[in-house]
Short mmCIF file of C-alpha atoms and ligand atoms in Angstrom, two decimals:
data_model
loop_
_atom_site.label_atom_id
_atom_site.label_comp_id
_atom_site.label_asym_id
_atom_site.label_seq_id
_atom_site.Cartn_x
_atom_site.Cartn_y
_atom_site.Cartn_z
CA MET A 928 -36.02 -50.40 0.74
CA SER A 929 -38.27 -50.19 3.92
CA VAL A 930 -42.04 -51.11 3.67
CA LEU A 931 -42.80 -47.74 4.82
CA LEU A 932 -41.10 -46.30 1.96
CA LYS A 933 -42.23 -48.72 -0.43
CA ALA A 934 -45.91 -47.97 0.83
CA LEU A 935 -45.10 -44.22 0.55
CA LEU A 936 -43.82 -44.87 -3.27
CA VAL A 937 -46.64 -46.73 -4.19
CA SER A 938 -49.27 -44.32 -2.88
CA ALA A 939 -46.93 -41.46 -4.84
CA ILE A 940 -47.42 -43.30 -7.88
CA THR A 941 -51.25 -44.09 -8.05
CA GLY A 942 -51.50 -40.46 -6.89
CA ALA A 943 -49.46 -39.09 -10.01
CA ILE A 944 -51.94 -41.36 -12.33
CA ALA A 945 -55.29 -40.74 -10.60
CA ALA A 946 -54.43 -36.77 -10.97
CA PRO A 947 -54.57 -36.54 -14.73
CA ALA A 948 -58.06 -38.53 -15.07
CA ARG A 949 -59.59 -36.46 -12.58
CA LEU A 950 -58.58 -33.23 -14.68
CA GLU A 951 -59.39 -34.91 -17.69
CA ALA A 952 -62.65 -35.49 -16.39
CA ARG A 953 -63.56 -32.04 -15.24
CA GLN A 954 -62.59 -30.60 -18.72
CA GLU A 955 -64.34 -32.69 -20.37
CA SER A 956 -67.43 -31.84 -18.26
CA SER A 957 -66.99 -28.21 -18.69
CA SER A 958 -66.50 -28.39 -22.42
CA ASN A 959 -69.53 -29.91 -22.29
CA GLU A 960 -71.39 -26.84 -20.94
CA THR A 961 -73.54 -25.26 -23.86
CA SER A 962 -71.85 -21.41 -23.25
CA SER A 963 -69.60 -20.33 -20.58
CA SER A 964 -72.65 -17.52 -20.27
CA THR A 965 -74.69 -20.35 -18.62
CA ILE A 966 -72.39 -20.97 -15.71
CA GLU A 967 -73.97 -19.01 -12.91
CA ALA A 968 -72.06 -17.10 -10.19
CA TRP A 969 -71.29 -18.83 -7.20
CA ASP A 970 -73.89 -16.45 -5.10
CA ALA A 971 -76.71 -16.84 -7.58
CA GLY A 972 -79.70 -16.79 -5.85
CA SER A 973 -78.62 -15.45 -2.81
CA VAL A 974 -80.78 -13.64 -0.72
CA SER A 975 -79.93 -10.29 0.88
CA GLN A 976 -83.01 -9.35 3.15
CA PHE A 977 -85.14 -11.66 5.50
CA PRO A 978 -88.33 -12.25 3.55
CA ILE A 979 -91.69 -10.86 4.25
CA HIS A 980 -94.85 -12.76 3.18
CA GLU A 981 -97.39 -11.23 1.23
CA SER A 982 -99.92 -11.36 4.02
CA CYS A 983 -98.29 -8.63 5.66
CA ASN A 984 -99.96 -5.38 4.60
CA ALA A 985 -97.77 -2.28 4.15
CA THR A 986 -97.68 -1.20 7.92
CA GLN A 987 -96.77 -4.72 8.94
CA ALA A 988 -94.36 -5.46 6.78
CA HIS A 989 -92.48 -1.87 7.25
CA GLN A 990 -92.75 -2.81 10.90
CA ILE A 991 -91.20 -5.77 10.58
CA ALA A 992 -88.42 -4.83 8.12
CA VAL A 993 -87.52 -2.12 10.51
CA GLY A 994 -87.62 -4.43 13.13
CA LEU A 995 -85.19 -6.99 11.20
CA ASN A 996 -82.93 -4.38 10.30
CA GLU A 997 -82.43 -3.14 13.90
CA THR A 998 -81.66 -6.95 14.68
CA ILE A 999 -79.08 -6.87 11.96
CA GLN A 1000 -77.66 -3.74 14.08
CA LEU A 1001 -78.01 -5.52 17.40
CA ALA A 1002 -76.31 -8.33 16.72
CA GLU A 1003 -73.54 -6.55 14.72
CA HIS A 1004 -72.66 -4.40 17.50
CA ALA A 1005 -72.64 -7.43 19.89
CA LYS A 1006 -70.09 -9.16 17.34
CA GLU A 1007 -68.20 -6.11 17.26
CA HIS A 1008 -67.81 -6.06 21.12
CA VAL A 1009 -66.73 -9.51 21.10
CA LEU A 1010 -64.27 -8.95 18.49
CA ARG A 1011 -62.93 -5.63 20.18
CA TYR A 1012 -62.86 -7.55 23.74
CA LYS A 1013 -63.40 -10.82 23.80
CA ASN A 1014 -63.48 -12.28 27.73
CA SER A 1015 -61.42 -8.95 28.61
CA SER A 1016 -65.10 -7.39 28.54
CA GLU A 1017 -66.72 -7.83 31.95
CA ILE A 1018 -69.86 -8.10 29.97
CA TYR A 1019 -68.77 -10.96 27.88
CA ARG A 1020 -67.89 -12.70 31.14
CA ARG A 1021 -71.12 -12.04 32.71
CA TYR A 1022 -72.73 -13.99 29.69
CA PHE A 1023 -70.23 -16.27 28.64
CA GLY A 1024 -67.45 -16.72 31.12
CA ASP A 1025 -64.28 -17.62 29.96
CA ARG A 1026 -65.67 -19.44 26.76
CA PRO A 1027 -63.71 -19.00 23.54
CA PRO A 1028 -65.35 -16.27 21.47
CA TYR A 1029 -65.51 -18.42 18.09
CA GLU A 1030 -69.18 -19.34 18.50
CA VAL A 1031 -70.42 -16.49 20.17
CA ILE A 1032 -68.97 -14.43 17.05
CA GLY A 1033 -70.33 -16.60 14.32
CA ALA A 1034 -73.83 -16.68 15.97
CA TYR A 1035 -74.09 -13.30 15.37
CA ASP A 1036 -72.52 -12.91 12.38
CA ILE A 1037 -74.77 -15.60 10.58
CA ILE A 1038 -77.64 -12.54 11.42
CA VAL A 1039 -75.41 -10.09 10.18
CA SER A 1040 -73.55 -11.49 7.04
CA GLY A 1041 -75.58 -14.88 6.60
CA ASP A 1042 -77.63 -15.46 3.45
CA LYS A 1043 -81.44 -14.06 4.57
CA GLY A 1044 -83.06 -16.94 2.61
CA GLY A 1045 -84.83 -20.16 4.04
CA VAL A 1046 -86.79 -18.02 6.51
CA LEU A 1047 -90.31 -16.35 6.33
CA PHE A 1048 -92.22 -13.73 8.51
CA ARG A 1049 -96.03 -13.97 7.91
CA CYS A 1050 -98.61 -12.07 9.37
CA ASP A 1051 -101.76 -14.32 8.52
CA ASN A 1052 -102.81 -16.54 11.40
CA PRO A 1053 -102.41 -20.08 9.69
CA ASP A 1054 -102.29 -21.88 12.99
CA GLY A 1055 -104.77 -19.91 15.21
CA ASN A 1056 -102.16 -19.02 17.81
CA CYS A 1057 -102.41 -15.48 17.28
CA ASN A 1058 -105.93 -15.53 19.23
CA LEU A 1059 -104.31 -16.72 22.19
CA PRO A 1060 -103.96 -13.89 24.81
CA ASN A 1061 -100.56 -12.11 24.80
CA TRP A 1062 -98.95 -13.88 21.94
CA GLY A 1063 -96.94 -11.89 20.13
CA GLY A 1064 -95.84 -14.36 17.62
CA HIS A 1065 -94.50 -17.88 17.09
CA TRP A 1066 -92.40 -20.00 15.03
CA ARG A 1067 -94.72 -22.48 13.43
CA GLY A 1068 -92.87 -25.56 14.37
CA SER A 1069 -93.51 -29.06 12.79
CA ASN A 1070 -96.41 -26.83 10.46
CA ALA A 1071 -93.94 -25.08 8.66
CA THR A 1072 -90.39 -25.05 10.19
CA ASP A 1073 -88.70 -22.05 8.48
CA GLU A 1074 -91.74 -19.77 8.94
CA THR A 1075 -92.65 -17.75 12.01
CA VAL A 1076 -95.85 -15.79 12.37
CA ILE A 1077 -95.89 -12.27 13.94
CA CYS A 1078 -99.22 -11.30 15.70
CA ASP A 1079 -100.90 -8.06 15.97
CA LEU A 1080 -99.80 -7.56 19.61
CA SER A 1081 -96.37 -6.93 18.53
CA TYR A 1082 -97.05 -3.72 16.46
CA SER A 1083 -98.50 -2.16 19.55
CA THR A 1084 -95.88 -3.43 22.43
CA ARG A 1085 -92.24 -4.00 20.75
CA ARG A 1086 -89.81 -1.29 20.84
CA SER A 1087 -87.21 0.17 18.65
CA LEU A 1088 -83.51 -0.08 20.22
CA SER A 1089 -83.57 3.76 20.29
CA GLN A 1090 -85.68 3.36 23.28
CA MET A 1091 -82.78 1.49 24.77
CA CYS A 1092 -82.58 1.94 28.69
CA ALA A 1093 -85.88 4.16 28.74
CA LEU A 1094 -89.56 3.79 29.86
CA GLY A 1095 -88.41 1.60 32.67
CA TYR A 1096 -86.31 -1.11 30.82
CA ASN A 1097 -83.45 -2.66 32.30
CA VAL A 1098 -81.44 -5.68 30.88
CA ALA A 1099 -81.56 -7.93 33.87
CA GLU A 1100 -85.16 -7.55 34.95
CA SER A 1101 -87.11 -6.82 31.81
CA PRO A 1102 -87.88 -9.27 28.91
CA THR A 1103 -85.66 -9.57 25.75
CA ASN A 1104 -88.64 -9.34 23.88
CA THR A 1105 -89.24 -5.78 24.84
CA PHE A 1106 -87.19 -4.80 21.63
CA TRP A 1107 -88.01 -5.92 18.07
CA ALA A 1108 -84.46 -6.74 17.72
CA GLY A 1109 -84.21 -8.90 20.80
CA ASP A 1110 -87.75 -10.68 19.87
CA LEU A 1111 -86.76 -11.01 16.20
CA LEU A 1112 -83.02 -12.36 17.27
CA HIS A 1113 -84.94 -15.26 19.21
CA ARG A 1114 -87.37 -16.10 15.92
CA LEU A 1115 -84.72 -16.10 13.52
CA TYR A 1116 -82.77 -18.38 15.92
CA HIS A 1117 -85.57 -21.02 15.83
CA MET A 1118 -85.55 -21.03 12.20
CA PRO A 1119 -83.03 -23.83 10.97
CA ALA A 1120 -81.79 -22.06 8.32
CA ILE A 1121 -80.41 -19.52 10.78
CA GLY A 1122 -80.20 -21.34 14.34
CA TRP A 1123 -79.46 -24.93 12.71
CA GLU A 1124 -81.51 -26.40 15.70
CA TYR A 1125 -78.11 -25.63 17.78
CA ILE A 1126 -78.86 -22.47 19.22
CA GLU A 1127 -81.38 -23.51 21.70
CA HIS A 1128 -82.69 -22.87 25.00
CA PHE A 1129 -80.47 -24.33 27.52
CA ALA A 1130 -81.13 -21.09 30.21
CA ASP A 1131 -84.89 -19.75 30.30
CA ASP A 1132 -84.31 -16.45 32.28
CA TYR A 1133 -81.41 -13.83 33.18
CA GLU A 1134 -80.51 -15.99 36.36
CA GLU A 1135 -80.16 -19.12 34.52
CA VAL A 1136 -78.29 -17.37 31.69
CA VAL A 1137 -75.83 -16.10 34.49
CA GLU A 1138 -75.46 -19.24 35.81
CA LEU A 1139 -74.65 -20.86 32.66
CA ALA A 1140 -71.59 -18.22 32.57
CA LEU A 1141 -70.61 -18.59 35.94
CA SER A 1142 -70.45 -22.43 35.53
CA GLU A 1143 -68.43 -22.12 32.25
CA ASN A 1144 -70.95 -24.60 30.55
CA THR A 1145 -70.13 -24.75 27.03
CA THR A 1146 -73.88 -24.54 25.88
CA SER A 1147 -73.61 -20.56 26.97
CA THR A 1148 -72.19 -19.89 23.43
CA HIS A 1149 -75.54 -21.10 21.61
CA ASP A 1150 -78.20 -20.37 24.29
CA SER A 1151 -80.45 -17.91 22.82
CA ASP A 1152 -81.35 -16.32 25.72
CA THR A 1153 -77.65 -15.57 26.44
CA LEU A 1154 -76.94 -14.45 22.88
CA GLN A 1155 -79.95 -12.27 23.22
CA TYR A 1156 -79.15 -10.62 26.61
CA PHE A 1157 -75.41 -10.14 25.85
CA ALA A 1158 -76.40 -8.17 22.49
CA LEU A 1159 -78.85 -6.02 24.36
CA GLU A 1160 -76.48 -5.26 27.14
CA ALA A 1161 -74.09 -4.29 25.01
CA TRP A 1162 -76.09 -2.02 23.00
CA ALA A 1163 -77.38 -0.56 26.18
CA TYR A 1164 -73.80 -0.25 27.83
CA ASP A 1165 -71.61 0.86 24.63
CA ILE A 1166 -74.59 3.17 22.38
CA ALA A 1167 -77.57 3.69 24.20
CA VAL A 1168 -76.07 5.07 27.57
CA PRO A 1169 -72.16 4.74 27.12
CA GLY A 1170 -70.30 3.51 29.90
CA VAL A 1171 -73.40 2.98 31.88
CA GLY A 1172 -75.78 0.76 30.39
CA CYS A 1173 -78.85 -0.23 32.44
CA SER A 1174 -77.92 -3.33 33.73
CA GLU A 1175 -80.60 -3.48 36.32
CA GLU A 1176 -82.90 -0.90 37.93
CA SER A 1177 -81.07 0.32 40.57
CA HIS A 1178 -77.82 1.15 38.65
CA SER A 1179 -79.23 4.76 37.39
CA ASP A 1180 -78.79 5.75 41.39
CA ALA A 1181 -75.74 4.46 41.53
CA ALA A 1182 -74.31 5.64 38.57
CA THR A 1183 -75.02 9.33 39.38
CA SER A 1184 -73.77 8.95 42.77
CA SER A 1185 -70.17 7.28 41.79
CA SER A 1186 -67.58 9.54 41.07
CA SER A 1187 -65.16 7.08 39.80
CA ALA A 1188 -64.81 5.57 36.19
CA PRO A 1189 -67.89 3.80 35.12
CA ALA A 1190 -67.71 -0.25 36.55
CA LEU A 1191 -70.89 -2.39 35.76
CA PRO A 1192 -72.99 -3.00 38.51
CA ALA A 1193 -72.96 -6.60 40.26
CA ILE A 1194 -74.67 -9.60 38.59
CA THR A 1195 -78.33 -9.62 40.04
CA THR A 1196 -79.12 -13.06 41.81
CA SER A 1197 -81.45 -12.16 43.88
CA ALA A 1198 -84.78 -14.10 43.27
CA SER A 1199 -87.09 -11.19 43.44
CA ALA A 1200 -85.45 -9.92 40.05
CA THR A 1201 -88.33 -11.41 37.96
CA GLN A 1202 -88.02 -11.11 34.40
CA THR A 1203 -91.53 -10.14 33.75
CA GLN A 1204 -92.34 -7.57 36.34
CA ALA A 1205 -91.75 -3.99 35.50
CA PRO A 1206 -91.18 -1.51 38.31
CA SER A 1207 -94.51 -0.18 39.19
CA SER A 1208 -93.96 3.30 38.61
CA THR A 1209 -93.12 2.94 34.79
CA LEU A 1210 -95.16 1.90 32.04
CA SER A 1211 -95.75 -1.50 31.75
CA ILE A 1212 -93.12 -3.64 30.01
CA PRO A 1213 -94.76 -5.69 27.08
CA PRO A 1214 -96.17 -9.13 28.07
CA VAL A 1215 -93.91 -12.11 27.38
CA SER A 1216 -94.98 -13.89 24.12
CA MET A 1217 -94.66 -17.71 24.04
CA GLU A 1218 -91.58 -18.92 23.43
CA TRP A 1219 -92.75 -20.40 19.94
C1 NAG B 1041 -102.56 -3.74 8.36
O1 NAG B 1041 -103.56 -4.58 9.24
C2 NAG B 1041 -103.61 -4.26 10.54
C3 NAG B 1041 -104.26 -5.16 11.29
O2 NAG B 1041 -103.73 -6.44 11.57
C4 NAG B 1041 -104.21 -2.70 10.54
O3 NAG B 1041 -104.38 -2.28 11.57
C5 NAG B 1041 -103.51 -1.77 9.64
O4 NAG B 1041 -104.53 -0.81 9.71
C6 NAG B 1041 -103.33 -2.18 8.62
N1 NAG B 1041 -102.34 -1.36 7.76
C7 NAG B 1041 -102.85 -1.04 6.17
C8 NAG B 1041 -101.94 -0.27 5.42
O5 NAG B 1041 -103.93 -1.76 6.00
C1 NAG B 1042 -83.30 -2.27 5.96
O1 NAG B 1042 -81.95 -2.39 5.67
C2 NAG B 1042 -81.81 -2.39 3.92
C3 NAG B 1042 -80.40 -2.68 4.02
O2 NAG B 1042 -79.40 -1.85 4.43
C4 NAG B 1042 -82.21 -1.32 3.30
O3 NAG B 1042 -82.42 -1.72 1.93
C5 NAG B 1042 -83.64 -1.29 3.44
O4 NAG B 1042 -84.54 -0.23 2.87
C6 NAG B 1042 -84.13 -1.33 5.24
N1 NAG B 1042 -85.52 -1.42 5.49
C7 NAG B 1042 -86.09 -0.46 6.13
C8 NAG B 1042 -87.42 -0.52 6.41
O5 NAG B 1042 -85.44 0.28 6.88
C1 NAG B 1043 -59.87 -15.19 29.19
O1 NAG B 1043 -60.00 -16.60 28.93
C2 NAG B 1043 -58.45 -17.26 28.69
C3 NAG B 1043 -58.70 -18.54 28.56
O2 NAG B 1043 -59.79 -19.23 29.42
C4 NAG B 1043 -57.86 -16.89 30.11
O3 NAG B 1043 -56.55 -17.40 30.02
C5 NAG B 1043 -57.66 -15.35 30.37
O4 NAG B 1043 -57.38 -15.20 31.55
C6 NAG B 1043 -59.13 -14.73 30.32
N1 NAG B 1043 -59.22 -13.49 30.41
C7 NAG B 1043 -59.67 -12.84 31.21
C8 NAG B 1043 -59.34 -11.18 31.33
O5 NAG B 1043 -60.50 -13.25 32.03
C1 NAG B 1044 -99.99 -26.62 13.94
O1 NAG B 1044 -101.20 -26.36 13.52
C2 NAG B 1044 -101.91 -27.09 14.13
C3 NAG B 1044 -103.30 -27.10 13.46
O2 NAG B 1044 -103.75 -25.93 12.70
C4 NAG B 1044 -101.90 -26.16 15.94
O3 NAG B 1044 -103.28 -26.72 16.28
C5 NAG B 1044 -100.82 -26.33 16.08
O4 NAG B 1044 -100.84 -25.16 17.38
C6 NAG B 1044 -99.96 -25.72 15.28
N1 NAG B 1044 -98.60 -25.62 15.87
C7 NAG B 1044 -97.82 -24.86 16.11
C8 NAG B 1044 -96.52 -25.13 16.71
O5 NAG B 1044 -97.94 -23.28 15.92
C1 NAG B 1045 -74.87 -27.21 31.14
O1 NAG B 1045 -76.47 -26.81 31.01
C2 NAG B 1045 -77.17 -27.74 30.55
C3 NAG B 1045 -78.70 -26.99 30.60
O2 NAG B 1045 -78.88 -26.19 31.36
C4 NAG B 1045 -77.18 -28.85 31.60
O3 NAG B 1045 -78.29 -29.88 31.04
C5 NAG B 1045 -75.71 -29.10 31.56
O4 NAG B 1045 -75.76 -30.42 32.63
C6 NAG B 1045 -74.88 -28.41 31.84
N1 NAG B 1045 -73.47 -28.94 31.69
C7 NAG B 1045 -72.51 -28.95 32.98
C8 NAG B 1045 -71.18 -29.70 32.84
O5 NAG B 1045 -73.06 -28.36 33.98
C1 NAG B 1046 -75.52 -33.49 -21.30
C2 NAG B 1046 -74.49 -33.32 -22.98
O1 NAG B 1046 -74.61 -32.25 -23.30
N1 NAG B 1046 -73.90 -33.93 -23.11
C3 NAG B 1046 -72.62 -34.09 -24.48
C4 NAG B 1046 -71.35 -33.76 -24.28
O2 NAG B 1046 -70.72 -33.69 -25.29
C5 NAG B 1046 -71.09 -34.51 -26.13
C6 NAG B 1046 -69.86 -34.58 -27.29
O3 NAG B 1046 -69.99 -33.29 -27.86
C7 NAG B 1046 -72.09 -34.88 -26.51
O4 NAG B 1046 -72.21 -36.39 -27.63
C8 NAG B 1046 -73.25 -35.13 -25.35
O5 NAG B 1046 -74.63 -35.01 -25.80
#
């Protein structure tokens, strides 16, 4: 008998002996349970809606809840777009290049289908940061890593997804936090229960996001801004203004003069396309809140 065969036989025998012992132990411990009614369902204690702290009054809590629901819708559509098209989508390739879709799908699905516990949105101002000018909210970081504060500024500036592509907004040049959905997606990714400290900031603005994709950088599929921009553009192009979207300021003119099938406009790389400046002829875009 070869050494290899002997080794296999020995391990097969040990395996056979070990198995019943484990089974016995398991049965013993389960028969030791006082009664079957004390065995909890596998998903007992699951949380189906993102928790909002009691410091939020009725109007604040309602706006945050509506914003979170829009965040889920935004993430869900982004996931659907990826599932439908993967990298045959020009929008996908603009933000993720030819990177595999699995991580992107998961990053959106954890928002849509993931347990909603382990995070908290609050409306008091425990760290005093809401007193700083232009702060719409912040992640509490080391003070409370599972918590995000929403400051008063948010209630008067963040928009609904129903306003997508209106009021001077375009994907490339406007901040992602123009919308509650983009803002809260970002804030959710900061909290470890959702972002795992894996979805992080590898790019800081639209141009850097596009560069990550162009260089096929592996961080694009877990970059917070990339995931926000892609979701907003997929919503704009598929849902808000179907087949047209609002990728950049000049696009609406280009679209009306174009007679052929809708195509996405060229990628903006010009340095003049700064993220925070709204076109002067339109309503101003809300101020960018701090990254925290
Ligand atoms: C909730 O608080 C805000 C101030 O942060 C206030 O403007 C609003 O009127 C309050 N809403 C209610 C229902 O008390
Ligand atoms: C948010 O969505 C959940 C689940 O669909 C729903 O139960 C809840 O009423 C919604 N909240 C608001 C404020 O629309
Ligand atoms: C999508 O990515 C795969 C893998 O890199 C590549 O083979 C394929 O050509 C890409 N498809 C498109 C439409 O770019
Ligand atoms: C944590 O709390 C301290 C003191 O209250 C504050 O100065 C600091 O800004 C807080 N950190 C964050 C990330 O909010
Ligand atoms: C990918 O992007 C990150 C963040 O910008 C950068 O540190 C890293 O060097 C890039 N990797 C490659 C291979 O370019
Ligand atoms: C933890 C526990 O309930 N242990 C019990 C398991 O069953 C044996 C035999 O019935 C008891 O003696 C233990 O107290």
